[in-house]
Coordinates of C-alpha atoms in Angstrom, one line a residue:
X655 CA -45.3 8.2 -46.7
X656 CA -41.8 9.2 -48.2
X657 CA -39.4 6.6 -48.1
X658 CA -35.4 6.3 -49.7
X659 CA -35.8 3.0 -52.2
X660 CA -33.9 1.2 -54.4
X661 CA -34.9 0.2 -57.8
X662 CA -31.8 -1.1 -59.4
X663 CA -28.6 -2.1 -58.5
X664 CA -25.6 0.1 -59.7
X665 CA -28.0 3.5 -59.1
X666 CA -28.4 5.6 -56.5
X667 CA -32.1 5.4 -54.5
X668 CA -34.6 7.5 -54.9
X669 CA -37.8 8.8 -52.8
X670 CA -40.5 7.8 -53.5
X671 CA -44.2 7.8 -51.7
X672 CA -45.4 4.6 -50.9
X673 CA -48.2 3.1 -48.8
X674 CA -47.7 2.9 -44.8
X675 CA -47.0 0.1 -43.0
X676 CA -49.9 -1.2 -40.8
X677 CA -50.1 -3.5 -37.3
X678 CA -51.5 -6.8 -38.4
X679 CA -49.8 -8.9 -35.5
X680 CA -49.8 -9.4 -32.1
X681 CA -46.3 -8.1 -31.2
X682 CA -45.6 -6.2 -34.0
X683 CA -44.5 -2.5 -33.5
X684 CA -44.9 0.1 -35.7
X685 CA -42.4 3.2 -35.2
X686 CA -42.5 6.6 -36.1
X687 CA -38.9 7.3 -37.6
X688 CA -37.3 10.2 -35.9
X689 CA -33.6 9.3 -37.7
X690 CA -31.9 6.6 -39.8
X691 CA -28.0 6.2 -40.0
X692 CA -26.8 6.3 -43.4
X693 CA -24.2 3.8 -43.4
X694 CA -21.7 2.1 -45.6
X695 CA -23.4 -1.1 -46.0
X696 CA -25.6 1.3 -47.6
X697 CA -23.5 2.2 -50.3
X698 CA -22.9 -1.7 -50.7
X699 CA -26.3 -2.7 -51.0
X700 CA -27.2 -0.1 -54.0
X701 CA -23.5 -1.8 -55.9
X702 CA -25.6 -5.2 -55.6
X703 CA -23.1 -6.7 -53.0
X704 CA -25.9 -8.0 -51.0
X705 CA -28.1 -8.7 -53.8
X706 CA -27.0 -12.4 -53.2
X707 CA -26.8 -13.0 -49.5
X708 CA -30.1 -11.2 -48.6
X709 CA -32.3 -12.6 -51.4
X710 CA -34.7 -9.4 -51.1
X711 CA -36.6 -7.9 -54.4
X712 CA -36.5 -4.7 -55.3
X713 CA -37.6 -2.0 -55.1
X714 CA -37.6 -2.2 -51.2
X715 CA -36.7 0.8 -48.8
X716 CA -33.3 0.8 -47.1
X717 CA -32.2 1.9 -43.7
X718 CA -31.3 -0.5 -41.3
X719 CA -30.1 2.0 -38.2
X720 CA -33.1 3.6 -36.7
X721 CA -34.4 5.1 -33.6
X722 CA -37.6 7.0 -33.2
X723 CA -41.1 6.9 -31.4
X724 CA -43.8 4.2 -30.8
X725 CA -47.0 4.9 -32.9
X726 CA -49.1 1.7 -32.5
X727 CA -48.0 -1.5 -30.9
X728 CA -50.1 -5.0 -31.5
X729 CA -52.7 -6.5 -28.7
X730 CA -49.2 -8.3 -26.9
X731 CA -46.7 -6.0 -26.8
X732 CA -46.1 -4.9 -23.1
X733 CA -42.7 -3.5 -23.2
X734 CA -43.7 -0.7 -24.8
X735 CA -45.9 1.6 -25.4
X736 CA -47.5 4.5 -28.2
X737 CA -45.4 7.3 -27.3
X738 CA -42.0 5.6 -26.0
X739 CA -38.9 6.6 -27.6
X740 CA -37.0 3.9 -28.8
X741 CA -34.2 2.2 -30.6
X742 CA -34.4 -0.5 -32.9
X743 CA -32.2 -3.3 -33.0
X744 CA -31.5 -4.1 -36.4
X745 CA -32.9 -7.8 -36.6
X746 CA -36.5 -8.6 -36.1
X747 CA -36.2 -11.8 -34.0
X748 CA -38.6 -15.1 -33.3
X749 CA -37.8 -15.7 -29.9
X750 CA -38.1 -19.1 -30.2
X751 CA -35.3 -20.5 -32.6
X752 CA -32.2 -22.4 -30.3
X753 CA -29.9 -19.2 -31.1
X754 CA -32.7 -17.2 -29.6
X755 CA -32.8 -19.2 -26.9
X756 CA -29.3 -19.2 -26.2
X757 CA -29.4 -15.4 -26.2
X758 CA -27.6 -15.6 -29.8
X759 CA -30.7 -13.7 -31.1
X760 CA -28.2 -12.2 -34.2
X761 CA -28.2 -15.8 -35.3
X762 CA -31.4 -16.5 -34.8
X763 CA -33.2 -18.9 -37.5
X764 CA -36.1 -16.9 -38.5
X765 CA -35.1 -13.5 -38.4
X766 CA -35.9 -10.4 -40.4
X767 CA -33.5 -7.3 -41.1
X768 CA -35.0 -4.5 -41.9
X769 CA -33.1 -2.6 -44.8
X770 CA -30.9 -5.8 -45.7
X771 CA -33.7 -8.5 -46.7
X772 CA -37.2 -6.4 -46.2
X773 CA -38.2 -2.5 -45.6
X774 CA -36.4 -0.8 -43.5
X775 CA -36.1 2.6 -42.0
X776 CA -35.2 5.1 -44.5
X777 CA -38.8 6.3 -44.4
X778 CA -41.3 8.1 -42.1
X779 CA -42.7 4.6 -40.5
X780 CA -41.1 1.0 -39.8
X781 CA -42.4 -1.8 -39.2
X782 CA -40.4 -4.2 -36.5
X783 CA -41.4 -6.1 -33.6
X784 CA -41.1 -6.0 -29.8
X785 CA -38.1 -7.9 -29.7
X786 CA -36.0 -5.8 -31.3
X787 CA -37.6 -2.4 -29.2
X788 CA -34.8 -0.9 -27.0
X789 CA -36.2 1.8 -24.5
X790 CA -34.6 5.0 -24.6
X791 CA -33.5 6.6 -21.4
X792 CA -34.8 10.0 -20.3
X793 CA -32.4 12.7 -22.2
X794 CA -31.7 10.6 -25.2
X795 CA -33.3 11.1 -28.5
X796 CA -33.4 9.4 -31.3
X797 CA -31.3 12.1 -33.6
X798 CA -28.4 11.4 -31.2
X799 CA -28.4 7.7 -31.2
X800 CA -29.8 6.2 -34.6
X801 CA -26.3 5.1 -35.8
X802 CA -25.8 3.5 -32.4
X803 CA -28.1 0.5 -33.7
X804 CA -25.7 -1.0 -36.2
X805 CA -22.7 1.0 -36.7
X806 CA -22.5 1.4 -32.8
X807 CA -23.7 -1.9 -32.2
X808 CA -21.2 -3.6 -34.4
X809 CA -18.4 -1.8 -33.0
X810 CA -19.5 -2.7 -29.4
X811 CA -20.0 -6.5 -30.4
X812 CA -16.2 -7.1 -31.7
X813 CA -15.0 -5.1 -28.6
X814 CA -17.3 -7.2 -26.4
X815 CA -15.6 -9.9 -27.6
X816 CA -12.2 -8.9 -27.5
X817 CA -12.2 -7.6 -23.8
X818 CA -11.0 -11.0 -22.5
X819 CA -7.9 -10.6 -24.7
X820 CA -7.3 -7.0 -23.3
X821 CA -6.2 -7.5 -19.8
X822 CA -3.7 -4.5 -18.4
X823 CA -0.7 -4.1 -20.3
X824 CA -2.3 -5.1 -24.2
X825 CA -2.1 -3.4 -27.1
X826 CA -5.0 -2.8 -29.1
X827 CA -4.6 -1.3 -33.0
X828 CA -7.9 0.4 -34.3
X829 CA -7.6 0.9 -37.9
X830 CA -10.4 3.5 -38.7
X831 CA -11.6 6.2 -36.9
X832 CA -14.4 6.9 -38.9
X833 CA -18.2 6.1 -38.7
X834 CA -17.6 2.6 -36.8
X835 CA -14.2 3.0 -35.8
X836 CA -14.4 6.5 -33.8
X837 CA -17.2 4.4 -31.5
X838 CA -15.0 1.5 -31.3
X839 CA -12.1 3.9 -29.3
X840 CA -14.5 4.5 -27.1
X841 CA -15.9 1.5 -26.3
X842 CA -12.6 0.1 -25.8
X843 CA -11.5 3.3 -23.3
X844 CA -14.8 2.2 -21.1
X845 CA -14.2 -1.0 -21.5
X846 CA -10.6 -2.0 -21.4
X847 CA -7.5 -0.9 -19.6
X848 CA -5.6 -1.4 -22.9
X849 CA -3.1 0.5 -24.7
X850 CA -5.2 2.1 -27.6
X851 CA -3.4 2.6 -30.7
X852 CA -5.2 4.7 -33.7
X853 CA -4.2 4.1 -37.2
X854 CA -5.7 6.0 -39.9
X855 CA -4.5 8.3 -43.1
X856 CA -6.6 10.8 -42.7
X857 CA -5.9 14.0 -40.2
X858 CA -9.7 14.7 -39.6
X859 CA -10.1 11.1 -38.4
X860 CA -6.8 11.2 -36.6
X861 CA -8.1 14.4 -34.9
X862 CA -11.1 12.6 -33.6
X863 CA -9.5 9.8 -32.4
X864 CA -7.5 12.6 -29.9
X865 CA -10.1 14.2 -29.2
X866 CA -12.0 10.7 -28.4
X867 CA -8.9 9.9 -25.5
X868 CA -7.1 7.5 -28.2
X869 CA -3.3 7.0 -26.2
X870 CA -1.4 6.7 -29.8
X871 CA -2.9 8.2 -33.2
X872 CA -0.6 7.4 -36.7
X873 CA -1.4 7.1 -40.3
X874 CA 0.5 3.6 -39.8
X875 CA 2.0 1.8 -37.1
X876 CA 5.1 -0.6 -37.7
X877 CA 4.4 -2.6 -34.4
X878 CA 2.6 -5.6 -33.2
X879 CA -0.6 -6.0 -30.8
X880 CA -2.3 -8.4 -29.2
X881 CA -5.8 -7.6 -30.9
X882 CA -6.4 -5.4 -34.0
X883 CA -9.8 -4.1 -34.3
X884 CA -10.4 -3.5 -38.4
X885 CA -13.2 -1.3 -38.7
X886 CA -12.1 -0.3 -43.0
X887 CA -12.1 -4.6 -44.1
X888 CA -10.8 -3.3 -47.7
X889 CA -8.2 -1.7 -49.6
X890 CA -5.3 -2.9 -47.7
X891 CA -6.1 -2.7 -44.8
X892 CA -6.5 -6.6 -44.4
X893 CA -2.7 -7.5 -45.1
X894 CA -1.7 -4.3 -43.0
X895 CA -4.0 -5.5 -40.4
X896 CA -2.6 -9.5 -40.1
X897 CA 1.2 -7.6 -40.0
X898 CA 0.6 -5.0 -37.1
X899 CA -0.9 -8.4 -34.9
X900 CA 1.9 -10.6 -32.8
X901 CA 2.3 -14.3 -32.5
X902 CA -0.9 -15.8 -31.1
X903 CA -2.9 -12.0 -31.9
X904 CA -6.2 -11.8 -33.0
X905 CA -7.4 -9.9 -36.1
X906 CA -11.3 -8.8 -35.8
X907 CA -12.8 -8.0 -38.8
X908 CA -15.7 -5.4 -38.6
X909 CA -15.2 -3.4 -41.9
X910 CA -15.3 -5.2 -45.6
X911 CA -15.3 -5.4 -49.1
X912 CA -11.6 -6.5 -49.3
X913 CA -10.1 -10.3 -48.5
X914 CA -8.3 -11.8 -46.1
X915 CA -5.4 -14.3 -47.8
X916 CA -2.9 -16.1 -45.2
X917 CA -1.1 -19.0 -45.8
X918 CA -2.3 -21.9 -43.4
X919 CA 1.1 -22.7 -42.0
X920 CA 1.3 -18.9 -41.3
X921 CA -1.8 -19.3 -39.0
X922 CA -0.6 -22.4 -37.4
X923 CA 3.0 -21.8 -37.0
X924 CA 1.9 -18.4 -35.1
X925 CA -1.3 -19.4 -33.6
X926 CA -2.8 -16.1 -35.0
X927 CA -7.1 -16.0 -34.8
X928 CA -8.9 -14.1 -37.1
X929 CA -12.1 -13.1 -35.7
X930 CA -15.7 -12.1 -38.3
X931 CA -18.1 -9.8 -36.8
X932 CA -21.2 -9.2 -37.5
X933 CA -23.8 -6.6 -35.4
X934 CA -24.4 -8.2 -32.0
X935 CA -27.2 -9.1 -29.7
X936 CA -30.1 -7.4 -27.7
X937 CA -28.3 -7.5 -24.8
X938 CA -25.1 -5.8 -26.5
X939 CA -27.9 -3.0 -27.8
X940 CA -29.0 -2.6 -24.2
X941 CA -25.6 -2.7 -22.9
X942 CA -24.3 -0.1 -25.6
X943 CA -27.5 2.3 -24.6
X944 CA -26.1 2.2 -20.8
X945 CA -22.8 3.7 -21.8
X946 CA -24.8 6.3 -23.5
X947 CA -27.0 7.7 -21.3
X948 CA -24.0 7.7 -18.9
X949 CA -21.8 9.6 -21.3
X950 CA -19.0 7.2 -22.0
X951 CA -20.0 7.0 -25.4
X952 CA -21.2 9.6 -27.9
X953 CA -21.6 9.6 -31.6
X954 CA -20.2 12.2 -33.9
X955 CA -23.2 13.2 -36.3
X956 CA -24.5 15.2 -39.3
X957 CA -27.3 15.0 -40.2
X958 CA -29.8 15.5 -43.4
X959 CA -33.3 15.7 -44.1
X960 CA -34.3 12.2 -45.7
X961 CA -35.1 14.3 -49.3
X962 CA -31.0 15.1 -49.1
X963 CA -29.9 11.1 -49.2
X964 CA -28.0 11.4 -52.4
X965 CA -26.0 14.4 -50.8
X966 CA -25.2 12.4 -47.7
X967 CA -24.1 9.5 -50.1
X968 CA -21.4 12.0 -52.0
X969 CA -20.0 13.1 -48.6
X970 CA -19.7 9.5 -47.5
X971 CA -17.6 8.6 -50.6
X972 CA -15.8 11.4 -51.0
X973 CA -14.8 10.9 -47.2
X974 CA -15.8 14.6 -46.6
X975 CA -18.3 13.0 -43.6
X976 CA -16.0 12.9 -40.0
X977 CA -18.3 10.3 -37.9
X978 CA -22.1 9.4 -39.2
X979 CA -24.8 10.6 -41.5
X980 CA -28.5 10.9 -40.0
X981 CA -31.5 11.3 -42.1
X982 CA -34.0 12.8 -40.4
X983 CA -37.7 12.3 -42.1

């Protein structure tokens, strides 16, 4: 099969054919890829800033947000079947780990992620297993939700958390509209009764976020709000993000690459939190998938065929991509 791998950090990936994955397990899952999300994590892994944290040895095949149709499940899997069409959650889970337990299956002890630390789904097949399976509703297809399982999923997890915080009369600051943030506006529309405030310099982002129900949109916002959703994590957009939050805010940190530096007796003396986020559960997944089949939250797509994955990568960069790039094998 055709699959996007890396070979070496500091170059772009290739395709390559390589052998297909096969069902050896009893709850393995093997899925037929109908679309990948091309994501920015992506871009980090072939710069080697994952080389560390996921331990994996390359070559391996990237793509860790994927959706598309079961081809052969093993002798225990009853949730689903040869045919279903499905979306993965990113981590591969053991079910039986005290996280997993707990129903903190993205801590979970024993996991695998697909695309970080093993094969993922840059490819025609993909190997997972039946926990990670979400079932698709009738209407949905895999094309139109891929980028839902991390990018989507990420977004939904800090909001999630943050809904507490956002009773009726907050303020919430999104800084990014892009790829993760323009899903995060929604999310926090359906979610919240807060004040949504959109910052971002670019006016094709800005336009989205309008178009998306955002109540404020600015390249930069001089204010201060109880919760700042930052969706960018580099480039400045840490201090600007710790500025635009009030006494006893919290600052969620979804996007990275950048650093956040506070003096301690700033956090104390203000009782500001600083919040790390990272994916979310099953449950999230399946919560996120409800929204989406009932319309409240919709991803903004292109998409190209798995051959055109260096193309997709220039348009990321360059920021010519408004919303999320979907390979389609």
């Amino acid at each position: 099969m055709k699959a996007v791998r890396v070979h070496s950090y500091g170059k772009r990936p290739s395709v390559d054919e390589v052998p297909e994955p096969r069902v050896t397990g009893p709850f393995d899952v093997l899925v037929q890829v109908g679309a990948a999300g091309l994501c920015r994590t992506d871009l980090h892994i072939a710069e080697g800033q994952w080389a560390e944290k996921s331990g994996v040895r390359l070559p391996y095949t990237i793509g860790h947000e994927n959706a598309g149709w079961v081809r052969e499940t093993g002798a225990a899997v009853t949730d689903v079947a040869a045919g279903d069409a499905v979306i993965l959650h990113p981590l591969a889970t053991c079910g039986l780990c005290r996280p997993c337990r707990r129903g903190d299956d993205v801590h979970c002890e024993n996991s695998r992620f697909p695309g970080i630390d093993c094969d993922g789904g840059m490819a025609d097949l993909l190997l997972t297993n039946a926990r990670a399976v979400v079932k698709l509703a009738p209407g949905l297809e895999p094309a139109a939700v891929a980028a839902l399982a991390d990018a989507g999923l990420t977004a939904y997890h800090a909001v999630r958390k943050a809904v507490p915080l956002l009773h009726p009369g907050t303020t919430c600051v999104v800084i990014g509209a892009g790829g993760l943030g323009h899903i995060g506006i929604q999310c926090l529309l359906a979610m919240t009764a807060a004040r949504v405030i959109v910052v971002d310099p670019s006016e094709r982002a800005r336009a989205l976020a309008r178009e998306l129900g955002a109540h404020e949109v600015t390249d930069s916002f001089p204010g201060q709000a109880h919760v700042v959703l930052d969706f960018v994590g580099e480039q400045g957009s840490e201090r600007a993000g710790l500025a635009m939050t009030r006494r006893a805010g919290s600052y969620y940190v979804i996007g990275y690459g950048g650093a956040v530096n506070i003096p301690t007796i700033d956090l104390i003396s203000t009782e500001r939190n600083i919040v790390g986020n990272l994916v979310g559960s099953y449950t999230d997944l399946d919560e996120l998938m409800t929204l989406t089949a009932q319309g409240r939250v919709t991803l903004h797509t292109r998409s190209y065929p798995l051959a055109a994955v260096n193309e997709a990568i220039d348009d990321l960069e360059t920021g010519r991509l408004a919303g999320r790039a979907i390979l389609v094998p």
